[in-house]
DNA sequence: CAGCCGAGGTAATACGTATAACGTGACCAG
DNA sequence: CTGGTCACGTTATACGTATTACCTCGGCTG
């Protein structure tokens, strides 16, 4: 009725529990004869034996499980980060369990208890990193994703080359003749967005104009923000640099409602390169962020930390993908 | 150096380990004095004590952890299912760990080992349900999502009212005067899509025309499928019923490339009501599927099964959301 | 024939927790 | 003064596994 234990297998096979453990653990070269080994294996499968992970974890003192802290999985970017992390984890016999930190305000409840399993380490996305440290996450090996390198201190971190991405955006737009910019920025206050904003303002020359509007990461948020910004009496921006494809899509829509054509009257760029970017029309010019690679490197970094190996890696490169939402600046 | 155990707390507080366990477990009304209880609590926090989950799980014989098997998290629908399941789980002190079954072809590797923790139960989305049973998932309490009620047998299942959703779609389109339909169906061979196809073909009257084209769930897939279908010499369909918003968005795009306006020349409907549906233009008329509720009910069903309570619930209702991608059938 | 060795196993133990079963005084009733 | 009860804890044990240390016995060496 109840699940068979290694001892059940042992008695059924007429050997000791230790032998079962040795055989199934693959630790029997020279300790157990081939004959009994195969007999044990056969008995185990016959009984449908599955090792009790809780017991094994207790014994080994390690669960081979990492906690990934992300704001929201419904954001495709983080879903892809998870996918990458889970893949690398699986290759090393690790598992990944998720802790969604609501609204990027940091963990609402104790993530270490919420993860029902004991944890070997933590991978935290930028929005939650410091909040996590405050809770005491630093008692566990920690890897931070897209976090301020200065604040990260000694902790391993995996960053995207956000500033370089912004450089590619501005160079593209400047080459197209744009001089009046609107930065449609995320309302979330994380290093990622801070780094982008800073890069943008330093990259633009003195003969340019830059306004910034912050908006929640929803299409509606983008639309209302845009309406306010474009309705302003003074010279309209000709290029909208958005922190996110969702914002960019909303911006395109808002522009068209105001009678502006994209990209003829207005150029729009995004970040992330979500599936959305090629689903809308015009297809978005956007900075492709290799989200899976962020997850992969995050997990790789954690594995390195767990082994005691020092871990460093250059920022993950990002590339601007030019599509149909950007064009030459309109001539007045 | 190493993490403190309950025994460490006990010696530090000058009591026995059992007392620590009782106090921290909240089982001390009348067994421990208020004075020592608070002293123990204080010592525990001072030492930064965290219970070893592996040990607790072993002792209790339960991990309060469920496995959620879904095809891919990057599909917003399943990300939302997870979110709902995780919320209800958290309310009951449960955790949810994910097993992404690649391509809906079923688990590639043993999911029970991949989940590094012992499991209390499994919630499997339709695509993987039977594959899961084949592996031996039926040794664990099982809840199936969107699976064939006939095949589900005695297992608890949570289904969306797909047939009713399709009814709403067809009624809407028929009322608009459409008679020639194209079903842009998913290439995935699951009950969900089978149920929809069957519903569609039985709901359409004899004076109508229905063709079916299957396509992978990507924008490009939809585009090529559409091009083939609309280029056909015989009478073009005036309404495209898509199994998915992604397909619908692709269909709209393909139509426009062929010089057809949506919805004036061609009506398009979707399923799911993803964020995409309101991001594209025209905004999609689509069947809203309450994905979070699927997750919530799935978890609730599992909790009921674990308690031995019989669990049944009516199909989760779905509602057609009429937006801008459907309109009156063109008059020839 | 004593001694030894290696092959093939087994017995014992620890991991950290939750809980059932069992003290132990103090205080009070008889 | 004795027995009982209650308040407050403690001792002991089990969960299922991995691993260390030990055992046994046949064969081989000297």
XYZ file of C-alpha atoms (C1' of nucleotides) in Angstrom:
724
model
C 0.000 0.000 0.000
C 2.636 2.480 1.053
C 5.644 3.226 -1.089
C 8.420 0.664 -0.854
C 11.605 1.734 0.875
C 15.125 0.609 0.186
C 14.715 -1.833 3.078
C 11.690 -3.390 1.424
C 13.736 -3.921 -1.692
C 16.506 -5.401 0.423
C 14.334 -8.004 2.140
C 12.617 -8.838 -1.110
C 15.960 -9.405 -2.767
C 17.408 -11.214 0.203
C 20.195 -8.732 0.818
C 20.861 -5.926 3.256
C 19.652 -2.381 2.872
C 23.227 -1.190 2.555
C 23.701 -3.347 -0.518
C 20.624 -1.901 -2.133
C 21.851 1.602 -1.494
C 25.281 0.775 -2.892
C 23.957 -0.847 -6.021
C 21.381 1.808 -6.807
C 23.877 4.521 -6.030
C 26.288 3.025 -8.556
C 29.011 2.653 -5.925
C 29.640 -1.054 -6.281
C 32.745 -1.626 -8.362
C 34.388 -4.406 -6.416
C 32.007 -4.260 -3.473
C 29.088 -6.206 -4.856
C 29.113 -8.979 -7.426
C 27.565 -8.341 -10.779
C 25.076 -11.131 -10.152
C 23.565 -9.709 -6.983
C 23.746 -6.186 -8.354
C 21.546 -6.985 -11.307
C 19.271 -9.002 -9.033
C 18.851 -5.991 -6.766
C 18.171 -3.664 -9.661
C 15.564 -6.009 -11.023
C 13.833 -6.307 -7.673
C 13.812 -2.546 -7.289
C 12.094 -1.941 -10.596
C 9.708 -4.822 -9.933
C 8.575 -3.222 -6.700
C 8.495 0.190 -8.325
C 10.988 1.537 -5.835
C 11.703 5.247 -5.803
C 14.155 6.679 -3.320
C 12.675 9.029 -0.778
C 14.164 12.371 -1.727
C 13.544 13.878 1.682
C 15.587 11.178 3.344
C 18.326 11.401 0.785
C 18.485 15.161 1.113
C 18.695 14.896 4.868
C 21.447 12.335 4.662
C 23.491 14.180 2.071
C 22.929 17.582 3.584
C 22.296 18.951 0.138
C 19.185 19.113 -1.942
C 20.665 20.089 -5.282
C 17.943 22.681 -5.497
C 18.222 26.368 -6.230
C 15.704 29.078 -5.599
C 15.072 31.513 -8.415
C 13.544 34.773 -7.296
C 11.787 36.677 -10.047
C 9.128 39.385 -10.080
C 6.560 37.637 -12.215
C 6.535 34.649 -14.481
C 3.861 36.097 -16.687
C 6.565 38.382 -17.930
C 7.985 36.421 -20.823
C 11.483 37.629 -20.066
C 11.577 35.966 -16.686
C 9.867 32.862 -17.953
C 12.770 32.549 -20.346
C 15.279 33.188 -17.598
C 13.712 30.322 -15.707
C 13.845 28.080 -18.744
C 17.542 28.683 -19.190
C 18.331 28.195 -15.527
C 16.285 25.010 -15.358
C 18.059 23.577 -18.368
C 21.535 24.056 -16.991
C 20.367 22.882 -13.602
C 18.961 19.672 -15.038
C 22.234 18.977 -16.797
C 23.909 18.961 -13.407
C 21.243 17.067 -11.545
C 19.865 20.186 -9.989
C 16.349 21.473 -9.688
C 15.043 25.013 -9.708
C 12.161 26.197 -7.606
C 10.568 29.572 -8.080
C 9.752 32.338 -5.741
C 7.735 35.083 -7.364
C 8.363 38.311 -5.514
C 5.218 40.326 -5.967
C 5.540 43.659 -7.742
C 9.262 43.784 -7.388
C 8.791 45.123 -3.901
C 10.732 42.217 -2.572
C 9.644 39.003 -0.930
C 6.304 39.299 0.789
C 6.795 36.240 2.898
C 9.852 34.263 3.847
C 11.006 32.689 0.586
C 13.124 30.129 2.363
C 10.105 28.721 4.085
C 7.904 29.107 1.044
C 10.228 26.905 -0.897
C 9.160 23.726 0.784
C 12.518 22.167 0.186
C 15.824 22.959 1.748
C 17.877 25.055 -0.617
C 21.470 24.929 -1.762
C 21.531 28.420 -3.176
C 19.637 31.413 -4.425
C 19.526 33.211 -7.747
C 17.802 36.553 -7.363
C 16.756 38.930 -10.052
C 17.676 42.519 -9.536
C 14.413 43.742 -8.192
C 14.568 41.489 -5.198
C 18.278 41.184 -4.578
C 18.715 43.701 -1.807
C 15.405 42.847 -0.201
C 16.596 39.275 -0.145
C 19.826 40.157 1.539
C 17.895 42.064 4.137
C 15.935 38.926 4.935
C 19.050 36.913 5.404
C 19.510 35.357 2.031
C 23.197 35.979 2.385
C 23.423 32.945 4.608
C 22.998 30.978 1.413
C 25.180 31.105 -1.682
C 23.759 33.915 -3.730
C 23.892 34.971 -7.342
C 22.354 38.247 -8.405
C 20.947 38.945 -11.822
C 21.093 42.390 -13.364
C 22.007 44.129 -10.203
C 24.188 47.063 -9.402
C 27.780 45.763 -9.549
C 28.725 48.187 -6.817
C 25.993 47.027 -4.465
C 26.598 43.398 -5.274
C 29.870 43.510 -3.441
C 31.518 40.143 -3.348
C 28.434 38.239 -4.434
C 28.532 36.698 -7.868
C 26.450 38.555 -10.382
C 25.304 38.117 -13.954
C 24.560 41.263 -15.883
C 23.369 42.206 -19.311
C 25.273 44.924 -21.136
C 22.416 47.371 -20.771
C 24.479 50.477 -21.377
C 25.797 49.039 -24.600
C 22.280 48.179 -25.666
C 21.263 51.750 -25.087
C 24.286 52.898 -27.046
C 23.172 50.890 -30.049
C 19.696 52.358 -29.783
C 20.882 55.940 -29.645
C 23.406 55.527 -32.421
C 20.718 54.002 -34.609
C 18.303 56.815 -33.912
C 20.874 59.581 -34.190
C 21.983 58.192 -37.536
C 18.381 58.403 -38.650
C 18.439 62.082 -37.851
C 16.444 62.114 -34.639
C 17.186 64.875 -32.155
C 14.135 65.064 -29.899
C 13.796 61.993 -27.693
C 11.259 60.712 -25.215
C 12.354 58.049 -22.779
C 9.323 55.976 -21.843
C 10.747 54.506 -18.692
C 9.564 51.789 -16.405
C 8.037 52.851 -13.118
C 9.976 50.059 -11.439
C 12.965 51.379 -9.584
C 15.654 48.802 -10.253
C 19.243 48.966 -11.307
C 18.359 47.739 -14.782
C 16.232 50.736 -15.543
C 18.480 53.116 -13.714
C 21.443 51.967 -15.795
C 19.501 52.456 -18.988
C 18.328 55.913 -18.067
C 21.813 56.967 -17.133
C 23.290 55.543 -20.323
C 20.709 57.293 -22.437
C 21.225 60.698 -20.912
C 25.010 60.522 -21.163
C 24.982 59.164 -24.720
C 22.862 61.903 -26.186
C 24.794 64.884 -27.351
C 24.234 68.486 -26.299
C 22.330 69.318 -29.475
C 19.531 66.949 -28.497
C 16.481 67.063 -26.327
C 15.443 64.372 -23.849
C 12.324 64.048 -21.799
C 11.488 61.167 -19.513
C 8.107 59.766 -18.615
C 7.686 56.849 -16.272
C 4.974 54.315 -16.746
C 3.864 50.960 -15.352
C 4.740 48.054 -17.637
C 1.316 47.696 -19.224
C -0.045 48.724 -22.592
C -2.581 51.023 -20.989
C 0.074 52.663 -18.876
C 2.065 53.352 -21.981
C -0.926 54.762 -23.766
C -1.839 57.261 -21.093
C 1.764 58.272 -20.609
C 2.116 58.815 -24.326
C -1.017 60.841 -24.671
C 0.188 63.203 -21.994
C 3.646 63.468 -23.540
C 2.620 63.960 -27.159
C -0.158 66.368 -26.413
C 2.331 68.802 -24.955
C 2.420 72.081 -26.871
C 6.196 72.359 -27.277
C 8.079 70.451 -29.964
C 7.056 66.839 -30.110
C 9.673 64.124 -29.764
C 10.333 62.185 -32.952
C 11.785 59.133 -31.252
C 10.371 57.173 -28.345
C 12.860 54.997 -26.510
C 10.965 52.483 -24.425
C 12.313 50.343 -21.609
C 10.227 47.408 -22.670
C 8.497 45.947 -25.712
C 5.158 46.118 -23.977
C 5.608 49.827 -23.522
C 6.759 50.163 -27.113
C 3.693 48.376 -28.428
C 1.489 50.613 -26.315
C 3.357 53.638 -27.577
C 2.812 52.649 -31.198
C -0.849 52.241 -30.556
C -1.179 55.537 -28.781
C 0.674 57.278 -31.576
C -1.653 55.931 -34.198
C -4.654 57.034 -32.191
C -3.222 60.500 -32.184
C -2.962 60.359 -35.955
C 0.756 59.769 -36.087
C 2.189 57.079 -38.337
C 4.967 54.754 -37.175
C 7.698 54.977 -38.340
C 7.025 57.845 -40.760
C 6.110 60.440 -38.131
C 7.466 58.744 -35.061
C 10.131 56.135 -34.360
C 9.712 53.724 -31.477
C 12.196 51.316 -29.942
C 11.813 48.680 -27.261
C 13.815 46.370 -25.067
C 13.649 42.594 -24.535
C 12.624 41.330 -27.979
C 9.616 39.425 -26.700
C 7.366 37.397 -28.967
C 5.213 40.490 -28.938
C 7.833 42.406 -30.877
C 7.199 40.522 -34.089
C 3.509 40.025 -33.502
C 2.552 43.666 -33.692
C 2.603 45.868 -36.724
C 4.928 47.463 -37.428
C 7.362 44.925 -36.060
C 9.392 46.513 -33.323
C 12.954 47.672 -33.538
C 14.184 46.495 -30.182
C 17.194 45.405 -28.175
C 17.320 41.653 -28.062
C 18.086 40.403 -24.544
C 19.191 36.773 -24.419
C 17.050 35.910 -21.428
C 17.751 32.196 -21.522
C 21.437 32.917 -21.365
C 20.915 35.031 -18.285
C 19.316 32.033 -16.613
C 21.976 29.673 -17.860
C 24.822 31.856 -16.667
C 23.063 32.499 -13.392
C 22.844 28.808 -12.705
C 26.390 28.238 -13.904
C 27.565 30.951 -11.547
C 25.728 29.355 -8.650
C 27.235 25.974 -9.422
C 30.665 27.557 -9.450
C 30.055 29.269 -6.131
C 28.858 26.001 -4.628
C 32.078 24.356 -5.707
C 34.088 27.160 -4.211
C 35.398 28.175 -7.597
C 35.685 31.911 -8.056
C 33.340 33.044 -10.761
C 33.499 36.024 -13.020
C 32.228 36.595 -16.504
C 31.864 39.586 -18.773
C 28.477 41.182 -19.197
C 26.236 39.316 -21.574
C 26.192 41.148 -24.899
C 22.928 42.421 -26.306
C 22.141 43.390 -29.874
C 19.799 45.853 -31.434
C 17.411 44.261 -33.893
C 16.272 46.778 -36.440
C 12.765 46.138 -37.713
C 9.987 48.390 -38.916
C 9.183 50.729 -36.056
C 12.080 53.075 -36.681
C 12.778 55.253 -39.654
C 14.290 58.580 -40.703
C 13.274 61.548 -38.608
C 10.496 63.519 -40.280
C 11.567 66.749 -41.910
C 9.413 69.626 -40.647
C 29.868 28.278 10.833
C 27.302 25.698 9.855
C 23.612 26.383 10.156
C 22.224 26.059 13.682
C 19.926 23.130 14.363
C 17.058 22.944 16.768
C 19.411 21.241 19.204
C 21.779 24.195 19.041
C 18.915 26.474 19.930
C 17.981 24.124 22.743
C 21.396 24.107 24.391
C 21.744 27.845 23.889
C 18.408 28.399 25.574
C 19.047 25.809 28.256
C 16.131 23.582 27.349
C 15.666 20.331 25.492
C 15.369 19.969 21.751
C 11.822 18.754 22.132
C 10.821 21.975 23.806
C 12.251 23.992 20.971
C 10.318 21.947 18.486
C 7.115 22.310 20.472
C 7.449 26.047 20.864
C 8.414 26.764 17.271
C 5.727 24.412 16.061
C 3.120 26.327 18.044
C 2.064 23.209 19.932
C 2.626 24.492 23.448
C -0.670 25.534 24.962
C -0.320 24.105 28.459
C 2.877 22.205 27.742
C 5.401 24.999 28.023
C 5.219 28.166 30.091
C 4.885 31.472 28.354
C 8.162 32.569 29.846
C 10.311 29.792 28.448
C 8.411 29.852 25.178
C 9.295 33.435 24.487
C 12.830 32.797 25.673
C 13.148 29.967 23.157
C 11.728 32.056 20.360
C 14.106 34.837 21.118
C 17.092 32.506 21.165
C 16.014 31.004 17.867
C 15.862 34.336 16.103
C 19.080 35.424 17.746
C 20.897 32.411 16.331
C 19.150 32.811 13.006
C 17.666 29.368 13.258
C 15.836 27.949 10.256
C 14.344 24.503 10.406
C 15.901 21.989 8.072
C 13.116 21.307 5.616
C 14.582 18.010 4.498
C 14.488 16.675 8.045
C 11.004 17.964 8.634
C 9.758 16.465 5.409
C 11.277 13.134 6.295
C 9.759 13.159 9.736
C 6.310 14.220 8.591
C 6.300 11.978 5.566
C 4.926 14.842 3.549
C 6.594 17.683 1.757
C 3.591 19.858 1.075
C 4.878 20.188 -2.445
C 3.062 19.628 -5.704
C 4.516 19.105 -9.133
C 2.989 21.095 -11.940
C 3.613 19.643 -15.368
C 3.208 22.124 -18.198
C 4.484 22.244 -21.764
C 6.274 25.552 -21.597
C 6.342 28.481 -19.253
C 7.090 30.907 -22.018
C 3.494 30.384 -23.042
C 1.731 33.067 -21.071
C -1.256 30.819 -20.518
C 0.733 28.277 -18.535
C 2.648 30.948 -16.698
C -0.704 32.176 -15.465
C -1.801 28.663 -14.553
C 1.320 28.391 -12.449
C 0.655 31.728 -10.813
C -2.827 30.669 -9.778
C -1.695 27.300 -8.512
C 1.165 28.813 -6.558
C -1.143 31.327 -4.911
C -3.596 28.750 -3.620
C -0.726 26.495 -2.642
C 0.906 29.243 -0.613
C -2.350 29.887 1.210
C -2.252 26.301 2.406
C 1.429 26.133 3.174
C 2.181 24.276 -0.010
C 4.800 24.821 -2.644
C 4.671 24.215 -6.363
C 7.579 22.973 -8.386
C 7.538 22.918 -12.155
C 8.285 20.266 -14.659
C 8.278 21.594 -18.190
C 7.504 18.761 -20.538
C 9.204 19.669 -23.766
C 6.982 20.144 -26.793
C 4.000 18.521 -25.198
C 5.429 15.181 -26.156
C 5.395 14.180 -22.551
C 8.133 14.037 -19.963
C 11.530 13.514 -21.487
C 13.114 12.398 -18.261
C 11.675 11.095 -15.030
C 9.872 14.094 -13.558
C 9.762 12.563 -10.108
C 13.499 12.482 -9.954
C 13.894 15.810 -11.686
C 11.876 17.434 -8.991
C 14.589 17.276 -6.396
C 12.034 17.146 -3.619
C 9.698 14.389 -2.627
C 6.248 15.155 -3.917
C 2.811 14.974 -2.409
C 0.943 15.149 -5.671
C 0.954 16.014 -9.322
C -1.030 18.467 -11.408
C -0.585 17.715 -15.068
C -1.700 19.756 -17.983
C -3.510 17.920 -20.711
C -0.644 17.424 -23.083
C 1.317 15.339 -20.666
C -1.386 13.568 -18.689
C -1.355 10.183 -20.326
C 2.379 10.209 -20.823
C 2.633 10.863 -17.134
C 0.440 7.931 -16.230
C 2.574 5.742 -18.426
C 5.602 6.717 -16.381
C 3.887 5.813 -13.168
C 2.523 9.120 -12.064
C -0.589 7.307 -10.954
C 1.248 6.213 -7.840
C 0.862 9.790 -6.708
C -2.340 11.745 -6.241
C -3.025 13.208 -9.645
C -5.088 16.073 -10.998
C -5.403 16.527 -14.709
C -5.953 19.866 -16.408
C -7.953 20.134 -19.605
C -7.925 16.465 -20.308
C -10.409 14.124 -21.857
C -12.996 13.438 -19.121
C -13.448 9.947 -20.506
C -9.761 9.114 -20.405
C -9.330 10.757 -17.042
C -11.280 7.958 -15.429
C -11.466 8.357 -11.702
C -8.715 10.943 -11.524
C -9.762 14.428 -10.567
C -9.755 16.801 -13.454
C -10.223 20.510 -14.036
C -11.537 21.524 -17.402
C -12.377 24.697 -19.205
C -15.707 24.834 -21.023
C -14.037 24.753 -24.402
C -17.092 23.630 -26.321
C -19.098 26.472 -24.893
C -16.375 28.902 -25.833
C -16.501 27.663 -29.377
C -20.278 28.004 -29.299
C -19.956 31.664 -28.412
C -17.462 32.171 -31.219
C -19.640 30.551 -33.860
C -22.791 32.294 -32.735
C -21.009 35.591 -32.874
C -19.672 34.949 -36.349
C -22.891 33.481 -37.692
C -24.791 36.490 -36.419
C -22.370 38.664 -38.359
C -23.341 36.807 -41.493
C -20.276 34.627 -41.946
C -20.741 31.288 -43.723
C -17.307 30.284 -44.955
C -14.979 29.379 -42.087
C -11.374 28.463 -41.751
C -10.265 26.729 -38.565
C -6.644 27.593 -37.958
C -5.938 24.721 -35.595
C -3.005 23.910 -33.421
C -0.670 21.215 -34.592
C -0.563 19.890 -31.046
C -2.695 16.815 -30.664
C -4.310 17.277 -27.270
C -7.810 16.952 -25.954
C -8.154 20.700 -25.701
C -7.789 21.211 -29.415
C -9.668 18.086 -30.298
C -12.635 19.259 -28.234
C -12.612 22.611 -29.949
C -12.445 21.153 -33.421
C -15.291 18.806 -32.686
C -17.399 21.562 -31.186
C -16.799 23.818 -34.153
C -17.754 21.234 -36.746
C -20.936 20.231 -34.951
C -21.991 23.806 -34.220
C -21.816 25.021 -37.769
C -25.020 24.491 -39.741
C -25.313 22.616 -43.010
C -25.372 25.827 -45.038
C -21.820 26.618 -44.033
C -18.387 25.712 -45.186
C -15.507 24.684 -42.937
C -11.921 24.045 -43.754
C -9.220 23.176 -41.275
C -5.538 23.990 -41.408
C -3.148 22.942 -38.710
C -0.213 25.052 -37.721
C 2.454 25.195 -35.056
C 1.749 27.787 -32.380
C 4.025 30.468 -33.782
C 3.322 33.645 -35.748
C 5.338 32.360 -38.697
C 3.493 29.093 -38.706
C 0.238 30.952 -38.841
C 1.445 33.155 -41.639
C 2.502 30.331 -43.935
C -0.628 28.343 -43.162
C -2.739 31.371 -43.968
C -0.983 32.128 -47.193
C -1.644 28.611 -48.395
C -5.258 28.717 -47.308
C -6.173 32.131 -48.675
C -4.393 31.649 -51.941
C -6.680 28.756 -52.783
C -8.695 29.439 -55.938
C -12.102 28.411 -54.579
C -14.191 30.786 -52.439
C -12.145 32.362 -49.704
C -13.216 31.980 -46.075
C -14.497 35.178 -44.496
C -13.905 34.117 -40.919
C -10.778 32.620 -39.412
C -11.280 30.793 -36.137
C -7.913 30.358 -34.465
C -7.052 28.055 -31.612
C -4.775 30.599 -30.067
C -4.165 34.347 -29.935
C -0.693 33.890 -31.332
C -2.157 32.201 -34.369
C -4.791 34.893 -34.634
C -2.209 37.646 -34.565
C -0.248 35.848 -37.241
C -3.381 35.416 -39.283
C -4.176 39.124 -39.135
C -0.709 39.937 -40.283
C -0.793 37.448 -43.127
C -4.162 38.775 -44.223
C -2.905 42.312 -44.383
C 0.083 41.232 -46.434
C -2.323 39.664 -48.880
C -4.134 42.966 -49.140
C -7.078 41.988 -46.984
C -8.327 44.314 -44.280
C -9.330 43.044 -40.858
C -12.174 43.078 -39.984
C -13.677 44.588 -43.159
C -12.658 41.774 -45.508
C -11.841 39.092 -42.997
C -12.853 38.363 -39.418
C -10.396 36.676 -37.072
C -10.961 35.200 -33.622
C -8.550 33.768 -31.095
C -8.426 31.824 -27.881
C -6.757 32.555 -24.536
C -6.977 36.349 -24.311
C -3.266 36.829 -23.774
C -1.686 40.222 -23.290
C -0.968 39.996 -26.984
C -4.668 40.233 -27.779
C -4.886 43.878 -26.807
C -1.382 44.767 -27.908
C -1.943 44.156 -31.605
C -4.076 46.165 -33.927
C -6.873 45.499 -34.431
C -7.393 44.228 -30.906
C -8.445 40.622 -31.071
C -11.903 39.238 -30.564
C -11.026 36.199 -28.518
C -12.277 33.706 -25.958
C -11.034 34.707 -22.558
C -9.695 31.707 -20.647
C -9.279 32.329 -16.917
C -5.892 30.662 -16.711
C -5.229 31.629 -13.113
C -8.475 29.997 -12.104
C -7.394 26.794 -13.799
C -4.321 26.772 -11.619
C -6.275 27.681 -8.524
C -8.846 24.986 -9.060
C -6.196 22.476 -9.964
C -4.439 23.076 -6.692
C -7.708 23.072 -4.795
C -8.584 19.753 -6.376
C -5.244 18.306 -5.383
C -5.669 19.502 -1.825
C -9.077 17.860 -1.718
C -7.714 14.606 -3.067
C -4.934 14.667 -0.493
C -7.519 15.035 2.237
C -9.500 12.160 0.847
C -12.416 14.429 0.052
C -14.129 13.579 -3.186
C -13.741 16.452 -5.576
C -15.888 17.500 -8.467
C -16.548 20.864 -9.982
C -18.287 22.100 -13.074
C -16.217 23.150 -16.041
C -14.753 26.595 -15.676
C -16.817 29.016 -17.755
C -15.171 31.000 -20.523
C -16.420 34.144 -22.197
C -16.020 35.589 -25.624
C -14.565 39.075 -25.593
C -15.617 40.958 -28.695
C -13.060 43.495 -29.835
C -12.054 44.817 -33.211
C -10.926 41.835 -35.265
C -14.429 40.674 -36.149
C -17.083 42.433 -38.169
C -19.926 41.826 -40.587
C -19.207 39.412 -43.376
C -18.284 41.232 -46.583
C -21.023 41.297 -49.217
C -19.630 39.983 -52.483
C 49.545 -25.529 8.472
C 49.609 -20.637 10.099
C 48.801 -16.333 8.325
C 47.031 -13.161 5.262
C 44.341 -11.052 1.813
C 40.711 -9.773 -0.998
C 36.062 -10.440 -2.614
C 31.531 -9.871 -1.217
C 28.849 -8.449 1.632
C 26.522 -6.724 6.521
C 25.782 -4.074 10.919
C 25.733 0.312 12.744
C 25.316 5.044 12.588
C 24.090 9.887 11.627
C 21.512 13.456 9.274
C 17.515 17.053 12.079
C 13.038 16.975 13.113
C 8.230 15.993 15.447
C 5.852 13.660 18.793
C 4.411 9.946 21.973
C 5.514 8.383 26.300
C 7.284 9.334 30.380
C 9.234 11.942 34.709
C 9.177 15.442 38.542
C 8.288 18.537 41.789
C 4.746 21.584 43.958
C 0.538 22.007 45.788
C -3.665 20.462 47.685
C -7.347 17.347 49.468
C -8.334 13.807 52.568
C 1.363 12.314 56.042
C -0.015 10.144 51.798
C -1.927 10.006 47.299
C -3.329 12.517 43.403
C -3.331 16.052 40.108
C -1.511 19.558 37.421
C 1.996 22.392 35.209
C 6.123 22.049 32.896
C 9.402 19.688 30.651
C 12.452 15.797 29.109
C 13.846 11.242 27.150
C 13.452 8.278 23.570
C 12.260 7.036 19.066
C 11.313 6.861 14.106
C 11.280 8.708 9.450
C 14.674 6.417 4.917
C 18.870 7.036 3.204
C 24.256 6.876 2.373
C 28.370 5.498 4.099
C 31.934 3.868 7.307
C 33.659 0.323 9.691
C 33.546 -4.202 10.333
C 32.854 -9.316 9.432
C 33.320 -13.904 7.081
C 35.161 -17.205 4.313
C 37.715 -19.319 0.561
C 42.107 -19.423 -1.511
C 46.843 -18.561 -1.665
C 51.581 -17.936 0.159
C 55.436 -19.141 2.847
